[in-house]
Tab-separated table of C-alpha atoms in Angstrom:
chain	number	residue	atom	x	y	z
A	216	MET	CA	-8.614	13.550	-19.308
A	217	PRO	CA	-7.912	11.676	-16.023
A	218	LYS	CA	-5.653	13.379	-13.507
A	219	ALA	CA	-2.337	11.759	-12.615
A	220	ARG	CA	-2.640	9.786	-9.384
A	221	LYS	CA	0.221	11.658	-7.738
A	222	SER	CA	-1.644	14.928	-8.289
A	223	GLN	CA	-4.686	13.573	-6.422
A	224	ILE	CA	-2.782	12.376	-3.346
A	225	SER	CA	-1.693	15.318	-1.222
A	226	LEU	CA	-0.468	14.440	2.260
A	227	LEU	CA	-0.122	18.163	2.878
A	228	ASP	CA	-3.921	18.389	2.815
A	229	THR	CA	-4.986	15.058	4.348
A	230	PRO	CA	-3.782	11.523	5.099
A	231	TYR	CA	-7.297	10.055	4.503
A	232	TYR	CA	-8.450	8.671	1.132
A	233	HIS	CA	-11.435	6.732	-0.188
A	234	CYS	CA	-10.556	4.279	-2.971
A	235	VAL	CA	-12.915	2.285	-5.201
A	236	SER	CA	-12.009	-0.510	-7.629
A	237	ARG	CA	-14.558	-1.865	-10.104
A	238	CYS	CA	-14.507	-5.024	-12.231
A	239	VAL	CA	-14.202	-4.530	-15.960
A	240	ARG	CA	-15.474	-7.960	-17.053
A	241	ARG	CA	-19.065	-9.138	-16.970
A	242	ALA	CA	-18.025	-11.901	-14.586
A	243	TYR	CA	-18.618	-10.807	-11.033
A	244	LEU	CA	-15.913	-10.339	-8.449
A	245	CYS	CA	-18.197	-12.032	-5.919
A	246	GLY	CA	-21.856	-12.945	-5.597
A	247	GLU	CA	-23.649	-15.292	-7.971
A	248	GLU	CA	-24.118	-15.130	-11.732
A	249	ASN	CA	-25.660	-17.616	-14.166
A	250	GLY	CA	-25.910	-20.243	-11.463
A	251	LYS	CA	-22.221	-19.968	-10.545
A	252	SER	CA	-21.160	-18.695	-7.138
A	253	PHE	CA	-18.197	-16.391	-6.649
A	254	GLU	CA	-18.907	-15.734	-2.975
A	255	HIS	CA	-15.612	-17.238	-1.824
A	256	ARG	CA	-13.781	-14.371	-3.521
A	257	ARG	CA	-15.064	-12.017	-0.857
A	258	TYR	CA	-12.804	-13.852	1.572
A	259	TRP	CA	-9.883	-13.387	-0.809
A	260	VAL	CA	-10.353	-9.629	-0.859
A	261	GLU	CA	-10.979	-9.233	2.865
A	262	ASP	CA	-8.012	-11.434	3.805
A	263	ARG	CA	-5.756	-9.560	1.400
A	264	ILE	CA	-6.797	-6.192	2.863
A	265	HIS	CA	-5.904	-7.502	6.321
A	266	VAL	CA	-2.506	-8.742	5.110
A	267	LEU	CA	-1.676	-5.427	3.444
A	268	SER	CA	-2.628	-3.465	6.555
A	269	ASP	CA	0.179	-5.307	8.388
A	270	VAL	CA	2.745	-4.709	5.653
A	271	PHE	CA	2.125	-1.140	4.513
A	272	ALA	CA	2.426	2.013	6.584
A	273	ILE	CA	-1.187	2.618	5.625
A	274	ASP	CA	-4.053	2.123	8.075
A	275	VAL	CA	-7.381	0.680	6.944
A	276	CYS	CA	-10.272	2.743	8.352
A	277	ALA	CA	-13.174	1.049	6.558
A	278	TYR	CA	-13.863	-1.378	3.738
A	279	ALA	CA	-16.716	-3.154	1.977
A	280	VAL	CA	-16.429	-6.034	-0.508
A	281	MET	CA	-19.357	-5.857	-2.927
A	282	SER	CA	-20.339	-8.098	-5.844
A	283	ASN	CA	-18.452	-6.195	-8.556
A	284	HIS	CA	-16.442	-3.553	-6.700
A	285	THR	CA	-14.584	-2.864	-3.473
A	286	HIS	CA	-14.356	0.186	-1.206
A	287	VAL	CA	-11.521	1.021	1.171
A	288	VAL	CA	-10.938	4.114	3.305
A	289	LEU	CA	-7.214	4.467	3.975
A	290	HIS	CA	-5.022	6.546	6.279
A	291	VAL	CA	-1.453	7.172	5.105
A	292	ALA	CA	0.923	6.916	8.075
A	293	LYS	CA	4.134	8.244	6.523
A	294	ASP	CA	5.681	8.690	9.962
A	295	LYS	CA	5.452	4.927	10.535
A	296	ALA	CA	7.435	4.265	7.358
A	297	ASP	CA	10.022	6.920	8.210
A	298	ILE	CA	11.069	5.239	11.478
A	299	LEU	CA	11.473	1.749	10.010
A	300	THR	CA	15.019	0.435	9.824
A	301	THR	CA	16.437	-0.755	6.509
A	302	GLU	CA	16.025	-4.347	7.676
A	303	GLU	CA	12.392	-3.776	8.702
A	304	VAL	CA	11.578	-2.212	5.336
A	305	ILE	CA	13.068	-5.176	3.487
A	306	GLU	CA	11.311	-7.695	5.721
A	307	ARG	CA	7.950	-6.046	5.055
A	308	TRP	CA	8.515	-5.872	1.319
A	309	HIS	CA	9.578	-9.518	1.171
A	310	ARG	CA	6.217	-10.517	2.652
A	311	LEU	CA	4.670	-9.457	-0.661
A	312	TYR	CA	7.469	-9.713	-3.222
A	313	LYS	CA	10.687	-11.720	-3.634
A	314	GLY	CA	12.930	-8.663	-3.628
A	315	THR	CA	16.441	-8.944	-5.055
A	316	LEU	CA	19.274	-11.384	-4.479
A	317	LEU	CA	21.139	-8.715	-2.518
A	318	THR	CA	18.199	-7.898	-0.243
A	319	GLN	CA	17.664	-11.603	0.410
A	320	ARG	CA	21.315	-11.967	1.383
A	321	TYR	CA	21.130	-8.834	3.526
A	322	LEU	CA	18.484	-10.414	5.765
A	323	SER	CA	20.710	-13.396	6.464
A	324	PRO	CA	23.304	-12.548	9.187
A	325	ALA	CA	25.631	-15.223	7.832
A	326	LEU	CA	25.508	-13.836	4.294
A	327	ARG	CA	25.307	-10.120	5.154
A	328	LYS	CA	28.826	-10.063	6.590
A	329	ASN	CA	30.161	-11.110	3.166
A	330	LEU	CA	28.509	-8.192	1.342
A	331	HIS	CA	30.834	-5.490	0.061
A	332	GLU	CA	30.295	-1.848	0.956
A	333	VAL	CA	28.986	-1.062	-2.531
A	334	GLU	CA	26.483	-3.903	-2.283
A	335	ILE	CA	25.265	-2.688	1.106
A	336	LYS	CA	24.774	0.811	-0.296
A	337	THR	CA	22.815	-0.710	-3.178
A	338	VAL	CA	20.598	-2.544	-0.696
A	339	GLU	CA	20.047	0.654	1.312
A	340	ALA	CA	19.139	2.573	-1.857
A	341	THR	CA	16.671	-0.154	-2.831
A	342	ALA	CA	15.170	-0.118	0.655
A	343	GLU	CA	14.587	3.640	0.397
A	344	ILE	CA	12.586	3.084	-2.782
A	345	TRP	CA	10.536	0.414	-1.008
A	346	ARG	CA	10.098	2.649	2.045
A	347	LYS	CA	8.320	5.234	-0.136
A	348	ARG	CA	6.149	2.529	-1.645
A	349	LEU	CA	5.076	1.383	1.821
A	350	TYR	CA	3.118	4.622	2.278
A	351	ASP	CA	2.016	4.919	-1.348
A	352	ILE	CA	-1.724	4.340	-1.888
A	353	SER	CA	-1.162	3.360	-5.518
A	354	TRP	CA	1.150	0.548	-4.435
A	355	PHE	CA	-1.326	-0.556	-1.762
A	356	MET	CA	-4.125	-0.798	-4.333
A	357	ARG	CA	-1.795	-2.467	-6.810
A	358	ALA	CA	-0.842	-5.124	-4.236
A	359	LEU	CA	-4.552	-5.681	-3.565
A	360	ASN	CA	-5.934	-5.683	-7.097
A	361	GLU	CA	-3.162	-7.596	-8.871
A	362	TYR	CA	-3.332	-10.391	-6.318
A	363	ILE	CA	-7.112	-10.763	-6.710
A	364	ALA	CA	-6.952	-10.472	-10.511
A	365	ARG	CA	-4.380	-13.275	-10.803
A	366	ALA	CA	-6.382	-15.539	-8.502
A	367	ALA	CA	-9.646	-14.838	-10.350
A	368	ASN	CA	-8.065	-15.300	-13.791
A	369	LYS	CA	-6.570	-18.608	-12.687
A	370	GLU	CA	-9.932	-19.792	-11.388
A	371	ASP	CA	-11.736	-18.623	-14.543
A	372	ASP	CA	-8.988	-20.087	-16.745
A	373	CYS	CA	-8.587	-16.890	-18.712
A	374	THR	CA	-6.309	-13.876	-19.142
A	375	GLY	CA	-6.823	-10.149	-19.487
A	376	HIS	CA	-7.913	-7.275	-17.308
A	377	PHE	CA	-10.070	-8.041	-14.301
A	378	TRP	CA	-10.328	-4.496	-12.908
A	379	GLU	CA	-10.862	-1.168	-14.581
A	380	GLY	CA	-7.558	0.442	-15.504
A	381	ARG	CA	-7.640	2.962	-12.664
A	382	PHE	CA	-9.082	2.879	-9.194
A	383	LYS	CA	-11.041	5.934	-8.109
A	384	SER	CA	-9.688	7.954	-5.191
A	385	GLN	CA	-11.186	10.786	-3.147
A	386	ALA	CA	-9.270	12.890	-0.638
A	387	LEU	CA	-11.206	13.221	2.639
A	388	LEU	CA	-10.232	16.670	3.837
A	389	ASP	CA	-11.868	16.894	7.264
A	390	GLU	CA	-13.627	14.950	10.003
A	391	SER	CA	-17.064	15.482	8.452
A	392	ALA	CA	-16.003	14.000	5.117
A	393	LEU	CA	-14.232	11.121	6.858
A	394	ALA	CA	-17.242	10.173	9.014
A	395	ALA	CA	-19.658	10.417	6.068
A	396	CYS	CA	-17.435	8.379	3.775
A	397	MET	CA	-16.796	5.647	6.344
A	398	ALA	CA	-20.534	5.323	7.000
A	399	TYR	CA	-21.184	5.337	3.244
A	400	VAL	CA	-18.718	2.461	2.802
A	401	ASP	CA	-19.861	0.441	5.814
A	402	LEU	CA	-23.523	0.736	4.807
A	403	ASN	CA	-23.041	-0.369	1.194
A	404	PRO	CA	-24.623	-3.816	1.748
A	405	VAL	CA	-27.606	-2.256	3.567
A	406	ARG	CA	-28.241	0.193	0.735
A	407	ALA	CA	-27.932	-2.633	-1.790
A	408	ASN	CA	-30.471	-4.692	0.203
A	409	MET	CA	-27.842	-7.395	0.744
A	410	ALA	CA	-28.078	-7.047	4.534
A	411	LYS	CA	-30.694	-5.788	6.963
A	412	THR	CA	-28.333	-4.465	9.639
A	413	PRO	CA	-24.669	-3.388	9.903
A	414	GLU	CA	-23.761	-6.443	11.989
A	415	THR	CA	-25.084	-8.788	9.292
A	416	SER	CA	-23.178	-6.976	6.522
A	417	ASP	CA	-20.658	-9.639	5.607
A	418	HIS	CA	-17.138	-8.677	4.558
A	419	THR	CA	-17.312	-5.113	5.832
A	420	SER	CA	-15.210	-3.307	8.401
A	421	ILE	CA	-18.288	-2.504	10.499
A	422	GLN	CA	-19.060	-6.205	10.953
A	423	TYR	CA	-15.398	-6.883	11.743
A	424	ARG	CA	-15.408	-4.140	14.391
A	425	ILE	CA	-18.724	-5.276	15.922
A	426	ASN	CA	-17.606	-8.911	16.167
A	427	ALA	CA	-14.421	-7.820	17.915
A	428	ALA	CA	-16.297	-5.482	20.264
A	429	ARG	CA	-18.630	-8.313	21.294
A	430	VAL	CA	-15.680	-10.168	22.834
A	431	GLY	CA	-14.058	-7.029	24.232
A	432	LYS	CA	-11.308	-6.769	21.624
A	433	THR	CA	-10.044	-4.151	19.186
A	434	PRO	CA	-9.445	-5.260	15.565
A	435	LYS	CA	-5.682	-5.371	15.017
A	436	ARG	CA	-5.957	-4.829	11.277
A	437	LEU	CA	-8.100	-1.682	11.384
A	438	MET	CA	-7.231	1.821	12.496
A	439	PRO	CA	-8.451	2.251	16.098
A	440	PHE	CA	-10.959	4.850	17.237
A	441	ALA	CA	-10.201	7.568	19.756
A	442	GLN	CA	-10.625	6.636	23.412
A	443	SER	CA	-12.407	9.903	24.176
A	444	SER	CA	-14.611	12.192	22.096
A	445	LYS	CA	-12.747	15.186	23.543
A	446	GLN	CA	-9.214	13.990	22.880
A	447	SER	CA	-8.019	11.688	20.120
A	448	MET	CA	-4.780	9.736	20.002
A	449	PRO	CA	-2.181	10.601	17.316
A	450	GLN	CA	-2.735	7.327	15.439
A	451	SER	CA	-6.493	6.982	15.850
A	452	LEU	CA	-9.684	8.009	14.112
A	453	PRO	CA	-11.057	11.339	15.392
A	454	PHE	CA	-14.193	9.846	16.981
A	455	THR	CA	-14.985	7.047	19.417
A	456	LEU	CA	-16.237	3.562	18.577
A	457	PRO	CA	-19.554	3.952	20.507
A	458	ASP	CA	-20.255	7.246	18.719
A	459	TYR	CA	-19.526	5.711	15.331
A	460	LEU	CA	-21.539	2.542	15.951
A	461	GLN	CA	-24.519	4.630	17.063
A	462	LEU	CA	-24.129	6.794	13.976
A	463	VAL	CA	-24.059	3.810	11.592
A	464	ASP	CA	-26.885	2.013	13.388
A	465	THR	CA	-29.161	5.069	13.347
A	466	THR	CA	-28.378	5.727	9.691
A	467	SER	CA	-29.016	2.102	8.683
A	468	ARG	CA	-32.530	2.264	10.099
A	469	TYR	CA	-33.741	4.766	7.537
A	470	ILE	CA	-31.699	4.046	4.412
A	471	HIS	CA	-32.724	0.410	4.100
A	472	PRO	CA	-34.837	0.035	0.902
A	473	THR	CA	-37.570	-1.929	2.715
A	474	LYS	CA	-37.957	0.517	5.586
A	475	ARG	CA	-39.842	3.790	5.591
A	476	GLY	CA	-39.414	6.870	7.686
A	477	LYS	CA	-37.113	9.821	8.093
A	478	VAL	CA	-34.054	10.435	10.154
A	479	GLU	CA	-34.688	10.426	13.866
A	480	HIS	CA	-34.934	13.903	15.310
A	481	THR	CA	-32.654	12.847	18.158
A	482	LEU	CA	-29.410	12.808	16.238
A	483	PRO	CA	-26.300	10.936	17.398
A	484	THR	CA	-23.988	13.284	19.289
A	485	ILE	CA	-21.300	12.962	16.640
A	486	LEU	CA	-23.558	14.665	14.073
A	487	GLU	CA	-24.269	17.492	16.479
A	488	ARG	CA	-20.535	17.984	16.934
A	489	LEU	CA	-19.949	17.896	13.179
A	490	ASN	CA	-22.880	20.299	12.677
A	491	ILE	CA	-24.529	18.167	9.983
A	492	GLU	CA	-28.318	18.211	9.648
A	493	ARG	CA	-30.196	14.930	9.342
A	494	GLU	CA	-31.352	15.369	5.723
A	495	GLN	CA	-27.854	16.364	4.607
A	496	TRP	CA	-26.439	13.347	6.405
A	497	LEU	CA	-28.845	11.050	4.563
A	498	THR	CA	-27.674	12.464	1.242
A	499	LEU	CA	-24.013	12.061	2.182
A	500	THR	CA	-24.363	8.452	3.270
A	501	THR	CA	-26.310	7.403	0.185
A	502	GLN	CA	-24.721	9.527	-2.559
A	503	PHE	CA	-21.192	10.294	-1.327
A	504	GLU	CA	-19.387	9.331	-4.547
A	505	ALA	CA	-21.817	11.360	-6.658
A	506	CYS	CA	-21.550	14.450	-4.441
A	507	PHE	CA	-17.773	14.804	-4.594
A	508	LYS	CA	-15.180	13.976	-7.214
A	509	HIS	CA	-11.469	13.989	-6.306
A	510	ALA	CA	-11.837	15.508	-2.836
A	511	ALA	CA	-14.543	15.849	-0.180
A	512	GLY	CA	-14.817	18.290	2.700
A	513	LYS	CA	-16.027	21.692	3.747
A	514	GLU	CA	-15.709	24.574	1.309
A	515	ALA	CA	-12.671	26.128	2.980
A	516	HIS	CA	-10.815	22.820	2.890
A	517	LEU	CA	-11.727	22.251	-0.757
A	518	GLU	CA	-10.391	25.706	-1.596
A	519	GLN	CA	-7.109	24.992	0.173
A	520	TYR	CA	-6.833	21.617	-1.557
A	521	ALA	CA	-7.440	23.229	-4.964
A	522	HIS	CA	-4.798	25.866	-4.206
A	523	ASN	CA	-2.217	23.269	-3.169
A	524	GLN	CA	-3.006	21.160	-6.234
A	525	HIS	CA	-2.824	24.218	-8.531
A	526	GLN	CA	-6.390	23.670	-9.716
A	527	GLN	CA	-8.105	26.537	-11.514
A	528	ARG	CA	-11.543	25.508	-10.273
A	529	VAL	CA	-12.739	24.282	-6.882
A	530	GLN	CA	-14.585	21.033	-7.603
A	531	GLY	CA	-17.400	20.082	-5.234
A	532	ARG	CA	-17.946	23.594	-3.895
A	533	GLN	CA	-21.745	23.462	-4.278
A	534	SER	CA	-21.993	20.062	-2.584
A	535	ALA	CA	-19.833	21.296	0.277
A	536	ARG	CA	-22.022	24.347	0.817
A	537	ARG	CA	-25.226	22.363	0.622
A	538	LEU	CA	-24.215	19.350	2.694
A	539	LEU	CA	-21.392	20.337	5.033
A	540	GLY	CA	-22.081	23.995	5.692
């Protein structure tokens, strides 16, 4: 029986989560099928992810838009939501939804002054509900998937479910799991033989980051990397962009289906710091979803997660021992 979503998301253990949504119909999300192209839908998904990253207090670390499923690695920034004013919360929510008549009036200075005290309290109570939703992964995925489903159903002139009923989520409990999962997501098109290199992997976060780096910019809609490998910023990924790009590039050279060879013996420095051997890294970046179920990380972190979630059994223990040490 599937676990309740709220029992899988534990900000006490980690703010990082890997989410996967898969199409339920035979019709593809993107790509081509029976002579009909759905490629333009990749732009829908990527653009929507970028929009949501500006609205929610949830950072996008990585994403990949595939032919019948999407991957996103998310970072829940609850502290960002906590410091938003009532007006800022409402403004963000109204970028996605109409809100209520009272919240619409509240944003208008001319109309707000006519609101009674009870009405203002009602608005504030509503805003607090929306504030919690702004750092809720389920609401993020709902805002992504429902939007795409409606657009696809309209284009296909049909009704019904477009996605599977539930998206899959994995808690990423430590830096090793985060790095492996991000590389796994970014290299999806290479593994699927849809692209030869990371920079030619269309509609992925790695291509978005590389294109920005080429012109000396940092992508505004993705969580930034740390400036130094020795010290990370509070709201940044725990490794640097050069380290990560080297890691993904090196990995892509030996997981591509048309290329032979093993992992280079000169490992990227980030793997040395994470203490992951080359063969284990290859397994992680090609079979991440199969290796771990609801949570991924080293054994000690899986044990703590299981304890906090009141689980009787530590899932993924053998994979953690074998792959992450």
